[in-house]
Amino acid sequence: MIKAENICKSFNNGTVEVLKNISLEIEEGEFAVILGASGSGKSTFMSILSGLERPDSGKVFYGNEEITSMNDKLLTDFRRREVGFIFQQYYLLPHLSVDKNVRMGADLAENKNYREIIEKVGLADKLKSRPSELSGGEQQRVCIARALAKNPNILFLDEPTGALDEKTGRQVLDYIMQMKKERNFTMIMVTHNANIAEMADKVIKINSGEIEKIYKNTSPKSAYEIGW
Amino acid sequence: MVISLKDSLKLIGIIIVSFCAVFVCTFFLNFYLDASKLEGAITDSEIIILYDAQMATAKFTCAITGGFLALIAVIMLIFYIKLYIDGHSKQLGILKAMGYSDGKIALRFAVFGISVLLGTALGFGCGFVIMPNVYKSLTIDGLPHIAITFHAELLIALIVAPSVLFSALAVGYAYLALRRPVSEMLRGKTEKKLKNRKIKEDKERAFLVEMLFKTLGGRKSLAFFIAFACFCFSAMIQMSVSMLDLSTVGMGAIILVIGVVLAVTTMLMATESLIRSNIKNISIMKAFGYSLKESSLTVLGGYHIFALIGFAVGTVYQYVLLRVMVDVVYKDVVAVPEYNFNVSVFFITLAVFIVFYEAVMLFYTLKMSKISVKEVMEEN
Ligand SMILES: Nc1ncnc2c1ncn2[C@@H]1O[C@H](COP(=O)(O)OP(=O)(O)O)[C@@H](O)[C@H]1O
Ligand SMILES: [Mg+2]
């Protein structure tokens, strides 16, 4: 279980208050969506939850482990063990092939069978391509493979379809859901798209750095059932 | 518009280099021009010997500092523009897509010449400020006092010409670098495609090893700049120590100070560009859970070999340069100064160099580790 308690964060010496006392819980294996308008603080919150950044005050727990009290080394170890990331801007290593980009994740978990995942996202014939030679949808699929190759227990996604058109966007979401079904990791996705939120088990709606409401979907939809 | 005056001011390295070059050349050349009026008026044969030696030293110092520093400034400028274009390829691609011609965009790069104008103008001014002291220390007993005159040709040669030349160079280089397909620039492709002699991809090579090799192979220009900075460090420090013997002590001291300032400046500039152009990759690795040590070593560690090569070449270069200059410039002078390779200076410089290089790398790595991964990833 992931638990955030009273998270506050501001920038520019406290003048820009981005997160105001956010608390929530996410169950193991759950698919949670953090929904909110652009600039509402979603990405900031996600990087605090995932140990990329520290809050000004408040705590984040994974089970009994408090990651907000860890030093840099422990935090790096934690990310290595537990989390995977998928970002809107991909952040692939531009000078390495698809194969080696995915291997970046795989080596962290000593995963020797990572090429299976590349096959599963449909990129078996692109192993040797560089990211700049791929379409947006293909690049995002490399990111999925890279994140999953390290066998994360929690997958964080920041607007994973933000740069994609409807068709590729749905396809990417579908790949992600298939993988989730297979491996049953916890998934936390940030989006401004209320349609995508209908796919989640739990929705956390954020407005100007505060939780507006938290609700559960009784019957989550698939990537092809939601509007766009 | 993408290129602004601020970008030009960021070229502190070039400002410093051009300042130093012009500073030294101003008072030496001015002295040379003023003192050469005395030629023919001197009759005492002993004084003629001293006089000839001094004129040779002035010529010698100007040729070495001016020539060497001009070369450094050229390389720095080209490198900076290359980094700038690579780092802004998306913005520049958008301008091209909107219909700005390569020439029109390239013309904006003329603003980089302003840093040279600034450096040379400051150097010229400061050169004049200390000129009375230089004249006093250089005046030979028995010769009439030499009056300082202003030489307009120096103003043109040391300020106007370099500024214009550097602007033209910046525009010309930018024009060549911009002649690439818009689609490539928009996708953020930087280096031209390395089709031939691509480093073979080893199918089973672990990620960290692959990263080490490919980072080096894909960034030849950075490897070159690091090697070049180390070349400068090695050459300038060793050369300026030798100048303590070859030039007058006072001048030697000035040149040594300049040598150290420049050596440090180029090294800082090179390491900063190295880190800056790799920080995103390091951050991605850190986000995924590679330690700072793993990420920075694979990304930065490979450059050690280039640093050492640069240092070695610099050592040879400064020896050959001084040897040739001493032999040529002092050819007709009776009092030829002794010049031999200084082994102890070599080892001391090497030791200082190694400590300095490692310290700078460590400093930047630690400074970088203080920035959160999110911040690095979000700034484009
Ligand atoms: N490093 C930073 N420095 C200053 N302000 C920041 C920084 N990161 C985010 N912000 C500000 O915090 C607010 C929320 O940003 P973000 O979390 O990225 O929002 P979202 O992901 O919901 O669009 C924005 O107003 C943004 O300008
Ligand atoms: Mg965001």
XYZ file of C-alpha atoms and ligand atoms in Angstrom:
636
model
C 0.000 0.000 0.000
C 1.187 3.486 -0.863
C 0.265 6.200 1.570
C 0.847 9.941 1.286
C 0.338 12.089 4.385
C -0.064 15.869 4.329
C 2.224 16.522 1.374
C 3.104 20.183 0.848
C 5.372 21.558 -1.818
C 6.114 25.035 -3.049
C 8.598 26.557 -5.471
C 10.519 29.809 -5.669
C 11.158 30.065 -1.938
C 7.605 29.321 -0.971
C 5.980 31.930 -3.171
C 4.371 29.372 -5.506
C 2.384 26.879 -3.453
C 1.891 23.873 -5.716
C 0.698 21.128 -3.357
C -1.393 21.992 -0.321
C -1.639 19.254 2.251
C -2.379 16.237 0.067
C -3.140 12.863 1.667
C -4.230 9.655 0.007
C -3.876 5.883 -0.098
C -3.414 3.556 -3.046
C -3.871 -0.200 -2.700
C -1.529 -2.809 -4.057
C -2.393 -3.797 -7.626
C -4.705 -0.835 -7.966
C -4.852 1.396 -11.047
C -5.139 4.956 -9.786
C -5.500 8.019 -11.964
C -4.522 11.468 -10.749
C -6.784 13.761 -12.723
C -6.510 17.512 -12.935
C -6.160 20.497 -15.227
C -2.798 21.499 -16.584
C -0.768 23.241 -13.889
C -2.760 21.757 -11.014
C 0.332 20.050 -9.588
C -0.100 16.486 -10.838
C 3.415 15.967 -12.112
C 4.904 17.487 -8.989
C 2.833 15.170 -6.849
C 3.831 12.159 -8.934
C 7.513 12.903 -8.616
C 7.141 13.133 -4.857
C 5.187 9.863 -4.691
C 7.805 8.107 -6.804
C 10.822 9.417 -4.930
C 12.115 11.686 -7.679
C 11.665 14.747 -5.548
C 11.213 15.582 -1.875
C 8.211 17.344 -0.376
C 8.645 20.417 1.841
C 6.655 18.612 4.483
C 4.607 15.429 4.743
C 5.440 11.763 4.391
C 5.209 9.020 1.787
C 5.040 5.374 2.875
C 5.400 2.187 0.868
C 4.053 -0.404 3.273
C 6.014 0.400 6.397
C 8.920 2.040 4.602
C 8.981 5.818 4.701
C 10.699 6.999 1.516
C 10.593 10.669 2.467
C 13.115 10.052 5.238
C 15.580 8.167 3.028
C 18.889 9.653 1.955
C 19.758 9.888 -1.744
C 21.439 6.522 -1.870
C 18.572 4.667 -0.233
C 16.105 6.504 -2.416
C 17.988 5.485 -5.555
C 17.983 1.885 -4.314
C 14.287 2.155 -3.692
C 13.585 3.362 -7.220
C 15.809 0.639 -8.609
C 13.838 -2.048 -6.756
C 10.326 -0.758 -6.944
C 9.351 1.736 -9.612
C 9.119 2.151 -13.370
C 8.390 5.370 -15.260
C 6.674 6.327 -18.471
C 6.713 10.019 -19.408
C 4.888 12.080 -21.974
C 8.158 13.187 -23.572
C 9.540 9.626 -23.670
C 13.049 10.544 -22.457
C 14.693 7.724 -24.347
C 18.456 7.714 -24.698
C 18.803 9.169 -28.197
C 22.106 7.575 -29.125
C 21.201 4.026 -28.158
C 19.161 1.462 -30.075
C 15.712 0.276 -29.013
C 17.298 -2.896 -27.729
C 19.742 -1.080 -25.456
C 17.175 1.443 -24.276
C 15.050 -1.413 -23.004
C 18.099 -3.124 -21.640
C 18.709 -0.063 -19.470
C 15.679 -1.126 -17.468
C 16.322 -4.847 -17.774
C 19.862 -4.779 -16.394
C 18.629 -3.180 -13.182
C 16.554 -6.275 -12.448
C 19.028 -8.669 -14.074
C 16.254 -9.556 -16.438
C 17.671 -11.685 -19.248
C 14.395 -12.213 -21.060
C 13.703 -8.594 -21.787
C 13.419 -9.152 -25.547
C 10.110 -10.905 -24.901
C 8.687 -7.599 -23.755
C 9.963 -5.831 -26.852
C 8.147 -8.465 -28.890
C 5.012 -7.987 -26.848
C 4.844 -4.283 -27.587
C 5.270 -5.136 -31.261
C 8.754 -3.785 -31.844
C 10.668 -6.977 -32.556
C 11.624 -5.685 -36.000
C 12.864 -2.348 -34.643
C 15.486 -3.651 -32.234
C 18.307 -1.802 -33.951
C 16.497 1.472 -34.637
C 17.330 4.712 -32.848
C 14.502 6.590 -31.089
C 14.603 9.407 -33.659
C 13.801 6.876 -36.362
C 10.549 5.836 -34.685
C 7.061 7.339 -34.640
C 5.668 8.778 -31.424
C 3.574 5.706 -30.710
C 6.549 3.434 -31.290
C 8.729 5.514 -29.013
C 6.129 5.327 -26.272
C 6.006 1.550 -26.694
C 9.771 1.432 -26.216
C 9.185 3.328 -22.973
C 6.611 0.763 -21.884
C 9.065 -2.034 -22.587
C 11.868 -0.163 -20.824
C 9.783 0.448 -17.717
C 8.433 -3.092 -17.528
C 11.742 -4.789 -18.277
C 12.859 -3.872 -14.770
C 9.885 -5.710 -13.291
C 8.585 -2.798 -11.233
C 6.057 -3.232 -8.470
C 4.681 0.220 -9.176
C 4.447 1.856 -12.568
C 4.198 5.652 -12.771
C 2.890 7.245 -15.950
C 2.831 10.989 -16.595
C 0.445 11.816 -19.459
C 1.657 8.785 -21.424
C -0.633 9.535 -24.367
C -0.319 13.315 -24.203
C 1.729 13.499 -27.389
C -0.177 10.847 -29.332
C -3.196 10.885 -31.626
C -6.367 8.998 -30.767
C -5.567 5.759 -32.590
C -2.014 5.352 -31.284
C -3.081 6.683 -27.902
C -5.684 3.970 -27.467
C -3.227 1.368 -28.703
C -0.590 2.434 -26.178
C -3.113 2.417 -23.326
C -4.258 -1.030 -24.405
C -0.686 -2.368 -24.354
C -0.263 -0.962 -20.872
C -3.498 -2.568 -19.632
C -2.540 -5.933 -21.110
C 0.763 -5.824 -19.284
C -0.940 -4.831 -16.093
C -3.306 -7.768 -16.350
C -0.380 -10.121 -16.873
C 1.868 -8.848 -14.115
C -0.488 -7.156 -11.723
C 1.681 -4.217 -10.683
C 0.305 -1.105 -9.050
C -0.230 1.684 -11.530
C -0.450 5.439 -10.952
C -1.216 7.553 -13.969
C -1.328 11.319 -14.253
C -3.638 12.806 -16.865
C -5.780 15.838 -17.627
C -8.103 13.703 -19.747
C -11.288 12.778 -17.851
C -12.058 10.061 -20.402
C -8.905 8.157 -19.529
C -9.859 8.360 -15.874
C -12.776 6.054 -16.654
C -10.288 3.224 -17.096
C -9.018 3.490 -13.528
C -10.035 1.681 -10.368
C -9.628 4.852 -8.371
C -9.627 8.499 -9.432
C -7.996 11.267 -7.417
C -9.122 14.619 -8.691
C -6.744 17.484 -8.003
C -7.569 21.147 -8.320
C -4.917 23.854 -7.746
C -2.822 21.594 -5.564
C -5.692 20.339 -3.418
C -7.690 17.124 -3.568
C -11.127 17.918 -4.866
C -12.462 14.385 -4.560
C -11.498 10.734 -4.603
C -13.834 8.140 -6.065
C -13.819 4.571 -7.347
C -15.091 3.342 -10.691
C -17.338 0.325 -10.221
C -16.715 -0.984 -13.722
C -13.562 0.447 -15.299
C -13.659 0.738 -19.097
C -11.127 -0.540 -21.617
C -8.965 1.642 -23.839
C -11.383 1.148 -26.718
C -14.554 1.885 -24.738
C -13.670 5.331 -23.451
C -14.335 8.560 -25.303
C -11.335 10.614 -26.520
C 14.233 35.582 -31.421
C 16.340 32.701 -30.194
C 19.768 34.273 -30.159
C 20.140 37.205 -27.869
C 22.776 39.451 -26.445
C 22.642 37.303 -23.332
C 23.880 34.309 -25.302
C 26.783 36.379 -26.444
C 27.654 37.379 -22.900
C 27.600 33.732 -21.921
C 30.668 33.355 -24.064
C 32.752 34.382 -21.090
C 35.512 32.058 -22.193
C 35.908 33.864 -25.465
C 35.742 37.237 -23.764
C 38.529 36.190 -21.430
C 40.652 34.688 -24.181
C 40.339 37.703 -26.445
C 40.923 40.031 -23.514
C 44.169 38.287 -22.596
C 45.447 38.094 -26.148
C 44.782 41.744 -26.889
C 45.958 42.906 -23.475
C 49.404 41.402 -23.952
C 49.674 42.333 -27.609
C 48.607 45.939 -27.008
C 51.464 46.999 -24.803
C 54.076 44.844 -26.475
C 53.165 45.890 -30.005
C 52.780 49.521 -28.989
C 56.175 49.399 -27.369
C 57.570 47.665 -30.423
C 56.222 50.340 -32.756
C 57.401 53.233 -30.575
C 60.797 51.731 -29.905
C 61.467 50.871 -33.505
C 61.616 54.601 -34.247
C 64.909 54.602 -32.355
C 66.516 52.213 -34.778
C 69.427 53.787 -36.565
C 69.730 56.453 -33.884
C 71.628 54.071 -31.633
C 75.340 53.962 -32.159
C 76.735 52.218 -29.099
C 77.266 48.597 -30.179
C 76.568 47.155 -26.727
C 73.266 48.934 -26.530
C 72.386 47.744 -30.026
C 72.689 44.154 -28.823
C 70.379 44.794 -25.880
C 68.003 46.708 -28.096
C 67.823 43.955 -30.712
C 67.218 41.332 -28.055
C 64.409 43.358 -26.574
C 62.732 43.953 -29.907
C 62.964 40.232 -30.601
C 61.373 39.448 -27.241
C 58.481 41.802 -27.914
C 57.904 40.269 -31.332
C 58.259 36.794 -29.887
C 55.793 37.339 -27.063
C 53.201 38.857 -29.362
C 53.501 36.101 -31.915
C 53.160 33.365 -29.306
C 50.355 34.828 -27.228
C 48.480 36.428 -30.100
C 48.699 33.433 -32.396
C 48.049 30.831 -29.788
C 45.176 32.643 -28.142
C 43.542 33.474 -31.469
C 43.510 29.764 -32.265
C 41.927 28.977 -28.917
C 39.277 31.633 -29.398
C 38.409 30.295 -32.860
C 37.994 26.744 -31.608
C 35.988 27.847 -28.580
C 33.660 29.920 -30.716
C 33.033 27.173 -33.255
C 32.448 24.707 -30.498
C 30.072 26.979 -28.668
C 28.025 27.607 -31.816
C 27.874 23.910 -32.527
C 26.626 23.189 -29.017
C 24.172 26.039 -29.321
C 22.743 24.737 -32.585
C 22.576 21.172 -31.294
C 20.950 22.293 -28.072
C 18.422 24.547 -29.832
C 17.820 22.369 -32.855
C 14.093 22.274 -32.203
C 13.674 26.037 -31.921
C 15.891 26.641 -34.934
C 13.976 23.942 -36.823
C 10.730 25.762 -36.093
C 12.168 28.998 -37.469
C 13.200 27.154 -40.602
C 9.793 25.532 -40.848
C 8.178 28.957 -40.601
C 10.117 30.032 -43.643
C 13.208 31.815 -42.352
C 16.083 31.055 -44.672
C 19.303 29.512 -43.393
C 21.091 32.729 -44.256
C 18.671 34.871 -42.305
C 18.985 32.717 -39.198
C 22.740 32.458 -39.573
C 23.053 36.252 -39.711
C 21.742 36.433 -36.163
C 24.802 34.539 -35.028
C 26.852 37.633 -35.802
C 25.902 38.704 -32.303
C 28.524 36.256 -31.054
C 31.131 38.631 -32.460
C 30.080 41.050 -29.719
C 31.798 38.940 -27.094
C 35.012 39.311 -29.053
C 34.461 43.048 -29.388
C 33.939 43.280 -25.656
C 37.013 41.218 -24.811
C 39.336 42.936 -27.244
C 38.144 46.435 -26.329
C 38.663 45.737 -22.639
C 42.047 44.205 -23.323
C 43.089 47.186 -25.408
C 41.993 49.628 -22.729
C 43.714 47.752 -19.929
C 46.820 47.404 -22.068
C 47.012 51.191 -22.264
C 46.423 51.569 -18.562
C 49.498 49.580 -17.601
C 51.554 50.795 -20.547
C 53.542 53.492 -18.680
C 54.843 50.826 -16.293
C 55.734 48.524 -19.157
C 57.660 51.263 -20.905
C 59.488 52.125 -17.729
C 60.535 48.546 -17.107
C 61.557 47.986 -20.695
C 63.575 51.157 -21.236
C 67.235 50.292 -21.568
C 69.766 52.325 -19.609
C 71.516 54.710 -21.936
C 68.603 55.053 -24.311
C 66.315 58.059 -24.401
C 62.944 57.748 -22.738
C 60.391 56.376 -25.193
C 57.118 58.296 -25.352
C 53.787 56.492 -25.632
C 52.045 57.223 -28.898
C 48.659 55.992 -29.971
C 48.690 53.805 -33.084
C 45.371 53.688 -34.903
C 46.501 50.676 -36.899
C 46.719 48.704 -33.651
C 43.171 49.671 -32.800
C 42.073 48.268 -36.131
C 44.245 45.164 -35.997
C 43.439 44.262 -32.412
C 39.784 45.257 -32.028
C 38.002 45.919 -35.300
C 39.514 43.145 -37.378
C 39.065 40.310 -34.853
C 35.491 41.372 -34.074
C 34.506 41.508 -37.717
C 36.327 38.285 -38.481
C 34.737 36.450 -35.597
C 31.268 37.653 -36.526
C 31.829 36.442 -40.061
C 33.143 33.141 -38.776
C 30.117 32.680 -36.534
C 27.701 33.440 -39.362
C 29.563 31.221 -41.808
C 29.785 28.302 -39.456
C 26.167 28.649 -38.377
C 25.112 28.721 -42.013
C 26.878 25.444 -42.695
C 25.553 23.855 -39.535
C 21.988 24.925 -40.301
C 21.907 23.325 -43.722
C 20.044 20.230 -42.581
C 16.524 18.979 -43.213
C 13.932 20.708 -41.041
C 12.357 17.403 -40.082
C 15.616 16.176 -38.613
C 16.082 19.341 -36.593
C 12.546 19.195 -35.256
C 13.064 15.640 -34.121
C 16.081 16.823 -32.190
C 18.567 14.798 -34.154
C 21.919 16.311 -33.405
C 25.014 14.739 -34.854
C 24.905 13.882 -38.506
C 24.112 10.270 -39.078
C 27.199 8.208 -38.578
C 26.713 5.694 -41.321
C 30.235 4.668 -41.967
C 32.445 3.310 -39.258
C 29.559 3.190 -36.824
C 30.687 1.537 -33.645
C 29.518 -2.013 -33.896
C 26.655 -2.747 -31.623
C 27.393 -5.771 -29.536
C 24.207 -7.696 -29.121
C 25.007 -9.011 -25.693
C 26.858 -6.031 -24.265
C 25.448 -4.881 -20.931
C 23.717 -1.521 -20.877
C 26.350 0.338 -18.859
C 29.135 -0.811 -21.171
C 27.146 0.076 -24.250
C 26.361 3.473 -22.774
C 30.041 4.142 -22.111
C 31.062 3.309 -25.678
C 28.190 4.967 -27.466
C 28.368 8.163 -25.448
C 31.983 8.593 -26.468
C 31.433 7.557 -30.058
C 28.375 9.711 -30.581
C 29.877 12.882 -29.179
C 33.133 13.233 -30.993
C 32.995 16.995 -30.829
C 32.767 16.945 -27.043
C 35.629 14.486 -26.775
C 37.597 16.824 -28.986
C 36.775 19.846 -26.846
C 37.847 18.068 -23.672
C 41.085 17.014 -25.320
C 41.523 20.561 -26.567
C 40.962 22.101 -23.156
C 43.547 19.764 -21.669
C 45.858 20.625 -24.530
C 45.498 24.309 -23.635
C 46.023 23.646 -19.961
C 49.168 21.674 -20.589
C 50.588 23.978 -23.255
C 49.784 27.261 -21.582
C 51.058 26.482 -18.140
C 54.272 24.886 -19.323
C 54.826 27.575 -21.918
C 54.286 30.446 -19.552
C 56.724 29.002 -17.040
C 59.321 28.868 -19.811
C 58.485 32.463 -20.718
C 59.674 33.491 -17.266
C 63.172 32.767 -18.593
C 62.668 33.799 -22.191
C 60.888 37.083 -21.671
C 61.612 39.623 -18.969
C 60.567 38.441 -15.522
C 57.802 41.000 -15.168
C 56.324 40.084 -18.525
C 56.832 36.409 -17.817
C 54.812 36.823 -14.633
C 51.974 38.526 -16.509
C 51.989 35.762 -19.085
C 52.009 33.095 -16.387
C 48.993 34.654 -14.712
C 47.223 34.845 -18.057
C 48.216 31.261 -18.808
C 46.718 30.012 -15.570
C 43.528 32.038 -15.993
C 43.077 30.712 -19.507
C 43.922 27.144 -18.618
C 41.335 27.186 -15.860
C 38.734 28.955 -18.021
C 38.972 26.515 -20.903
C 38.862 23.535 -18.573
C 35.792 24.863 -16.777
C 34.061 25.643 -20.045
C 34.783 22.221 -21.461
C 33.717 20.282 -18.388
C 30.616 22.363 -18.033
C 29.585 21.716 -21.623
C 30.367 18.061 -21.117
C 28.121 17.817 -18.110
C 25.440 20.057 -19.546
C 25.084 18.017 -22.704
C 24.888 14.774 -20.761
C 22.794 15.816 -17.798
C 19.537 14.606 -19.281
C 20.852 11.116 -19.892
C 22.321 10.991 -16.420
C 18.971 12.075 -14.979
C 17.035 9.422 -16.844
C 19.414 6.805 -15.529
C 19.072 8.204 -12.016
C 15.276 8.192 -12.253
C 15.371 4.508 -13.071
C 17.574 3.768 -10.100
C 21.129 3.818 -11.355
C 23.343 5.387 -8.725
C 24.988 8.753 -9.318
C 28.326 6.978 -9.526
C 27.159 4.500 -12.134
C 25.488 7.155 -14.236
C 28.250 9.721 -14.121
C 31.068 7.226 -14.584
C 29.563 5.680 -17.681
C 28.753 9.033 -19.142
C 31.866 10.954 -18.134
C 34.483 8.334 -17.382
C 35.412 7.643 -20.989
C 36.714 11.158 -21.480
C 39.769 10.535 -19.318
C 41.669 9.083 -22.212
C 41.006 12.170 -24.339
C 42.074 14.397 -21.493
C 45.422 12.633 -21.264
C 45.934 12.671 -25.019
C 45.238 16.401 -25.032
C 47.729 16.932 -22.249
C 50.431 14.976 -24.076
C 49.891 16.800 -27.355
C 49.969 20.138 -25.530
C 53.322 19.278 -24.006
C 54.855 18.421 -27.360
C 53.249 21.415 -29.030
C 54.558 24.004 -26.607
C 58.041 22.522 -26.778
C 58.148 22.572 -30.564
C 56.634 26.048 -30.729
C 59.118 27.555 -28.295
C 62.029 25.723 -29.874
C 61.163 26.998 -33.339
C 60.405 30.514 -32.157
C 63.613 30.789 -30.169
C 65.607 29.562 -33.129
C 63.855 31.782 -35.676
C 63.196 35.020 -33.824
C 66.565 35.173 -32.091
C 68.389 34.072 -35.216
C 70.228 37.370 -35.706
C 70.421 38.282 -32.061
C 73.693 37.750 -30.263
C 72.276 37.018 -26.828
C 70.191 33.937 -27.642
C 68.361 32.751 -24.544
C 68.814 29.150 -23.402
C 65.783 26.974 -23.994
C 65.453 23.338 -22.958
C 62.556 21.075 -22.104
C 61.764 21.487 -18.427
C 61.149 18.037 -16.965
C 60.244 19.074 -13.436
C 57.759 21.656 -14.708
C 56.241 18.915 -16.842
C 55.646 16.620 -13.895
C 54.342 19.350 -11.646
C 51.936 20.510 -14.355
C 50.776 16.931 -14.906
C 50.105 16.415 -11.206
C 48.226 19.714 -10.916
C 46.319 18.847 -14.049
C 45.154 15.451 -12.795
C 44.034 16.842 -9.461
C 42.313 19.787 -11.121
C 40.526 17.672 -13.741
C 39.186 15.194 -11.209
C 38.175 17.953 -8.826
C 36.262 19.837 -11.506
C 34.450 16.687 -12.644
C 33.572 15.820 -9.076
C 32.441 19.347 -8.347
C 30.079 19.425 -11.316
C 28.778 15.931 -10.643
C 27.968 16.806 -7.053
C 26.460 20.127 -8.016
C 24.336 18.287 -10.528
C 23.195 15.695 -8.037
C 21.604 18.479 -5.996
C 19.188 19.253 -8.808
C 16.140 17.026 -8.646
C 15.580 14.621 -11.493
C 12.237 16.230 -12.267
C 13.754 19.670 -12.716
C 16.320 18.436 -15.209
C 13.792 16.504 -17.228
C 11.345 19.371 -17.417
C 13.644 22.073 -18.650
C 13.848 21.628 -22.364
N 10.738 23.356 -10.599
C 9.739 24.243 -10.573
N 10.007 25.531 -10.286
C 9.003 26.443 -10.228
N 7.721 26.167 -10.453
C 7.384 24.900 -10.759
C 8.384 23.875 -10.833
N 7.771 22.710 -11.156
C 6.458 23.005 -11.269
N 6.222 24.313 -11.034
C 4.904 24.976 -11.054
O 4.014 24.180 -10.321
C 2.752 24.148 -10.923
C 2.316 22.711 -11.138
O 3.181 22.081 -12.051
P 2.976 20.577 -12.489
O 3.073 19.719 -11.306
O 3.923 20.287 -13.593
O 1.483 20.597 -13.033
P 0.717 19.570 -13.960
O 1.551 18.354 -14.130
O -0.554 19.312 -13.245
O 0.472 20.267 -15.240
C 2.851 24.921 -12.208
O 2.283 26.183 -11.994
C 4.329 25.043 -12.437
O 4.629 26.245 -13.061
Mg 2.420 17.544 -15.910
